[in-house]
Short mmCIF file of N, CA and C in Angstrom, two decimals:
data_model
loop_
_atom_site.label_atom_id
_atom_site.label_comp_id
_atom_site.label_asym_id
_atom_site.label_seq_id
_atom_site.Cartn_x
_atom_site.Cartn_y
_atom_site.Cartn_z
N LEU Q 157 150.38 113.10 155.74
CA LEU Q 157 151.13 113.94 156.67
C LEU Q 157 151.12 113.36 158.07
N GLU Q 158 149.99 112.78 158.45
CA GLU Q 158 149.92 112.20 159.80
C GLU Q 158 150.89 111.03 159.92
N ALA Q 159 150.96 110.20 158.87
CA ALA Q 159 151.90 109.08 158.89
C ALA Q 159 153.33 109.60 158.98
N MET Q 160 153.63 110.63 158.22
CA MET Q 160 154.97 111.21 158.24
C MET Q 160 155.30 111.75 159.63
N ALA Q 161 154.35 112.43 160.24
CA ALA Q 161 154.57 112.99 161.57
C ALA Q 161 154.81 111.89 162.61
N LYS Q 162 154.28 110.68 162.34
CA LYS Q 162 154.45 109.55 163.26
C LYS Q 162 155.61 108.65 162.85
N SER Q 163 156.50 109.16 161.99
CA SER Q 163 157.71 108.44 161.56
C SER Q 163 157.44 107.18 160.76
N CYS Q 164 156.40 107.22 159.93
CA CYS Q 164 156.12 106.11 159.02
C CYS Q 164 156.54 106.51 157.61
N PRO Q 165 157.28 105.64 156.92
CA PRO Q 165 157.61 105.94 155.53
C PRO Q 165 156.33 105.91 154.71
N VAL Q 166 156.24 106.75 153.70
CA VAL Q 166 155.00 106.87 152.93
C VAL Q 166 155.19 106.44 151.48
N VAL Q 167 154.27 105.59 151.02
CA VAL Q 167 154.15 105.21 149.62
C VAL Q 167 152.78 105.73 149.21
N SER Q 168 152.75 106.58 148.18
CA SER Q 168 151.52 107.29 147.84
C SER Q 168 151.23 107.25 146.35
N SER Q 169 150.00 107.44 146.03
CA SER Q 169 149.59 107.64 144.64
C SER Q 169 150.26 108.90 144.11
N ASP Q 170 150.53 108.89 142.83
CA ASP Q 170 151.14 110.08 142.21
C ASP Q 170 150.09 111.01 141.62
N ARG Q 171 148.86 110.87 142.04
CA ARG Q 171 147.76 111.66 141.50
C ARG Q 171 147.30 112.72 142.48
N SER Q 172 146.41 113.55 141.98
CA SER Q 172 145.79 114.60 142.77
C SER Q 172 146.87 115.53 143.33
N SER Q 173 146.70 115.93 144.56
CA SER Q 173 147.64 116.87 145.17
C SER Q 173 148.72 116.18 146.00
N MET Q 174 148.76 114.87 145.97
CA MET Q 174 149.69 114.14 146.82
C MET Q 174 151.16 114.54 146.59
N PRO Q 175 151.65 114.56 145.35
CA PRO Q 175 153.05 114.96 145.16
C PRO Q 175 153.33 116.39 145.64
N GLU Q 176 152.36 117.27 145.47
CA GLU Q 176 152.53 118.65 145.91
C GLU Q 176 152.64 118.73 147.43
N ILE Q 177 151.84 117.95 148.12
CA ILE Q 177 151.82 117.99 149.58
C ILE Q 177 152.98 117.20 150.19
N LEU Q 178 153.24 116.03 149.65
CA LEU Q 178 154.25 115.15 150.25
C LEU Q 178 155.67 115.42 149.76
N GLY Q 179 155.78 116.10 148.63
CA GLY Q 179 157.10 116.44 148.11
C GLY Q 179 157.98 115.23 147.87
N SER Q 180 159.26 115.38 148.18
CA SER Q 180 160.22 114.28 147.96
C SER Q 180 160.28 113.33 149.15
N ALA Q 181 159.34 113.47 150.07
CA ALA Q 181 159.34 112.65 151.29
C ALA Q 181 158.51 111.38 151.14
N ALA Q 182 158.12 111.04 149.92
CA ALA Q 182 157.34 109.83 149.68
C ALA Q 182 157.83 109.15 148.41
N VAL Q 183 157.51 107.88 148.29
CA VAL Q 183 157.71 107.14 147.05
C VAL Q 183 156.34 107.05 146.39
N TYR Q 184 156.28 107.35 145.11
CA TYR Q 184 155.00 107.43 144.40
C TYR Q 184 154.78 106.27 143.45
N PHE Q 185 153.50 105.89 143.31
CA PHE Q 185 153.12 104.84 142.36
C PHE Q 185 151.95 105.32 141.51
N ASP Q 186 151.79 104.68 140.40
CA ASP Q 186 150.66 104.92 139.50
C ASP Q 186 149.47 104.13 140.05
N PRO Q 187 148.39 104.77 140.49
CA PRO Q 187 147.27 104.06 141.11
C PRO Q 187 146.52 103.14 140.14
N GLU Q 188 146.79 103.27 138.88
CA GLU Q 188 146.14 102.39 137.91
C GLU Q 188 147.01 101.18 137.58
N ASN Q 189 148.14 101.06 138.26
CA ASN Q 189 149.08 99.99 137.98
C ASN Q 189 149.39 99.25 139.29
N ARG Q 190 148.72 98.12 139.49
CA ARG Q 190 148.90 97.36 140.73
C ARG Q 190 150.34 96.91 140.93
N ARG Q 191 150.98 96.49 139.84
CA ARG Q 191 152.36 96.02 139.93
C ARG Q 191 153.27 97.15 140.41
N ASP Q 192 153.06 98.36 139.90
CA ASP Q 192 153.87 99.51 140.31
C ASP Q 192 153.68 99.78 141.81
N MET Q 193 152.43 99.73 142.27
CA MET Q 193 152.16 99.95 143.68
C MET Q 193 152.87 98.89 144.52
N LEU Q 194 152.74 97.64 144.16
CA LEU Q 194 153.36 96.55 144.91
C LEU Q 194 154.88 96.70 144.92
N GLU Q 195 155.46 97.02 143.78
CA GLU Q 195 156.92 97.18 143.71
C GLU Q 195 157.41 98.30 144.62
N LYS Q 196 156.67 99.40 144.65
CA LYS Q 196 157.09 100.53 145.49
C LYS Q 196 156.96 100.19 146.98
N ILE Q 197 155.91 99.49 147.35
CA ILE Q 197 155.74 99.09 148.75
C ILE Q 197 156.86 98.14 149.16
N VAL Q 198 157.12 97.13 148.33
CA VAL Q 198 158.19 96.17 148.63
C VAL Q 198 159.54 96.88 148.72
N ARG Q 199 159.76 97.82 147.83
CA ARG Q 199 161.03 98.57 147.84
C ARG Q 199 161.23 99.30 149.17
N VAL Q 200 160.19 99.97 149.64
CA VAL Q 200 160.30 100.71 150.91
C VAL Q 200 160.47 99.76 152.09
N ILE Q 201 159.79 98.62 152.05
CA ILE Q 201 159.90 97.65 153.14
C ILE Q 201 161.30 97.02 153.18
N SER Q 202 161.86 96.75 152.01
CA SER Q 202 163.12 96.00 151.96
C SER Q 202 164.39 96.85 151.94
N ASP Q 203 164.28 98.13 151.68
CA ASP Q 203 165.46 99.00 151.58
C ASP Q 203 165.57 99.87 152.84
N ASP Q 204 166.41 99.42 153.77
CA ASP Q 204 166.56 100.14 155.05
C ASP Q 204 166.99 101.59 154.86
N GLY Q 205 167.93 101.82 153.95
CA GLY Q 205 168.42 103.18 153.72
C GLY Q 205 167.32 104.09 153.20
N LEU Q 206 166.56 103.59 152.24
CA LEU Q 206 165.45 104.38 151.68
C LEU Q 206 164.41 104.66 152.76
N ARG Q 207 164.08 103.64 153.54
CA ARG Q 207 163.07 103.79 154.59
C ARG Q 207 163.50 104.87 155.60
N LYS Q 208 164.75 104.81 156.03
CA LYS Q 208 165.25 105.81 157.00
C LYS Q 208 165.25 107.21 156.39
N LYS Q 209 165.61 107.31 155.12
CA LYS Q 209 165.61 108.59 154.43
C LYS Q 209 164.19 109.15 154.34
N LEU Q 210 163.22 108.29 154.00
CA LEU Q 210 161.82 108.72 153.90
C LEU Q 210 161.29 109.17 155.26
N ILE Q 211 161.66 108.46 156.30
CA ILE Q 211 161.20 108.82 157.64
C ILE Q 211 161.72 110.21 158.03
N ALA Q 212 163.00 110.45 157.80
CA ALA Q 212 163.58 111.76 158.13
C ALA Q 212 162.96 112.88 157.29
N LYS Q 213 162.85 112.64 155.99
CA LYS Q 213 162.24 113.64 155.11
C LYS Q 213 160.77 113.86 155.47
N GLY Q 214 160.09 112.78 155.85
CA GLY Q 214 158.68 112.86 156.19
C GLY Q 214 158.43 113.72 157.42
N ARG Q 215 159.25 113.54 158.44
CA ARG Q 215 159.11 114.36 159.65
C ARG Q 215 159.27 115.84 159.31
N LYS Q 216 160.26 116.14 158.48
CA LYS Q 216 160.51 117.52 158.06
C LYS Q 216 159.34 118.06 157.24
N GLN Q 217 158.83 117.25 156.32
CA GLN Q 217 157.71 117.67 155.46
C GLN Q 217 156.46 117.92 156.28
N ALA Q 218 156.19 117.07 157.24
CA ALA Q 218 154.99 117.22 158.08
C ALA Q 218 155.02 118.52 158.87
N ARG Q 219 156.21 118.96 159.25
CA ARG Q 219 156.31 120.21 160.03
C ARG Q 219 155.99 121.45 159.19
N LEU Q 220 155.93 121.31 157.88
CA LEU Q 220 155.59 122.44 157.02
C LEU Q 220 154.11 122.80 157.12
N TYR Q 221 153.32 121.89 157.67
CA TYR Q 221 151.87 122.08 157.73
C TYR Q 221 151.43 122.15 159.19
N ASP Q 222 150.56 123.09 159.47
CA ASP Q 222 150.04 123.26 160.81
C ASP Q 222 148.52 123.16 160.76
N TRP Q 223 147.95 122.23 161.54
CA TRP Q 223 146.52 122.00 161.49
C TRP Q 223 145.73 123.25 161.85
N TRP Q 224 146.11 123.93 162.92
CA TRP Q 224 145.38 125.11 163.37
C TRP Q 224 145.43 126.22 162.34
N GLU Q 225 146.59 126.43 161.75
CA GLU Q 225 146.72 127.46 160.72
C GLU Q 225 145.82 127.14 159.53
N SER Q 226 145.81 125.88 159.12
CA SER Q 226 144.94 125.47 158.00
C SER Q 226 143.47 125.68 158.34
N ALA Q 227 143.10 125.32 159.57
CA ALA Q 227 141.71 125.49 159.99
C ALA Q 227 141.31 126.96 159.99
N LEU Q 228 142.17 127.82 160.49
CA LEU Q 228 141.86 129.26 160.52
C LEU Q 228 141.75 129.84 159.11
N LYS Q 229 142.64 129.42 158.22
CA LYS Q 229 142.56 129.89 156.83
C LYS Q 229 141.26 129.44 156.17
N THR Q 230 140.87 128.21 156.43
CA THR Q 230 139.63 127.69 155.87
C THR Q 230 138.43 128.46 156.43
N LEU Q 231 138.43 128.70 157.72
CA LEU Q 231 137.35 129.46 158.35
C LEU Q 231 137.24 130.85 157.74
N ASN Q 232 138.38 131.51 157.53
CA ASN Q 232 138.36 132.85 156.94
C ASN Q 232 137.80 132.83 155.52
N ILE Q 233 138.10 131.80 154.77
CA ILE Q 233 137.55 131.69 153.42
C ILE Q 233 136.03 131.52 153.50
N TYR Q 234 135.56 130.67 154.41
CA TYR Q 234 134.12 130.49 154.58
C TYR Q 234 133.44 131.81 154.95
N LYS Q 235 134.06 132.54 155.86
CA LYS Q 235 133.50 133.82 156.29
C LYS Q 235 133.41 134.80 155.12
N LYS Q 236 134.46 134.85 154.31
CA LYS Q 236 134.46 135.73 153.14
C LYS Q 236 133.33 135.37 152.18
N VAL Q 237 133.18 134.10 151.92
CA VAL Q 237 132.13 133.64 150.99
C VAL Q 237 130.76 133.95 151.56
N LEU Q 238 130.55 133.65 152.82
CA LEU Q 238 129.25 133.90 153.46
C LEU Q 238 128.96 135.40 153.50
N TYR Q 239 129.94 136.20 153.83
CA TYR Q 239 129.75 137.65 153.89
C TYR Q 239 129.43 138.19 152.52
N LYS Q 240 130.13 137.70 151.52
CA LYS Q 240 129.90 138.14 150.14
C LYS Q 240 128.47 137.79 149.71
N ASN Q 241 128.01 136.61 150.06
CA ASN Q 241 126.66 136.18 149.69
C ASN Q 241 125.59 136.92 150.46
N ASP Q 242 125.88 137.34 151.69
CA ASP Q 242 124.91 138.11 152.48
C ASP Q 242 124.70 139.51 151.90
N ARG Q 243 125.70 140.03 151.21
CA ARG Q 243 125.64 141.39 150.67
C ARG Q 243 124.83 141.44 149.37
N LYS Q 244 124.53 140.29 148.78
CA LYS Q 244 123.79 140.27 147.51
C LYS Q 244 122.31 140.41 147.73
#
C-alpha cells in the first residue's frame, strides 16, 4: 500500500492476504515460481500502458486504507481482549 500511495507500480505474491488488500491494482506472481516472478516484473517494467494503469489503480486502492483508522480498530480489539481476560 505504501508503494501504491507513492505512485509505484506493484508486483506482488499471489499468496496470503495480498490479493485481498491490493485488489486489481497489482500484478501477481506465484512465489514458488522464479520464472513467473521475473516475467511479471519485466512485464511491468516494459509495458508503459500497464505501468500507468497500475499506478492509477494503486493510488485509488491505497486511499481505501487509513493508517489511523486501522490503528484505532486494532487498539479497540486489544482493549476488548484485555478487558475480557481481566473479568475471568
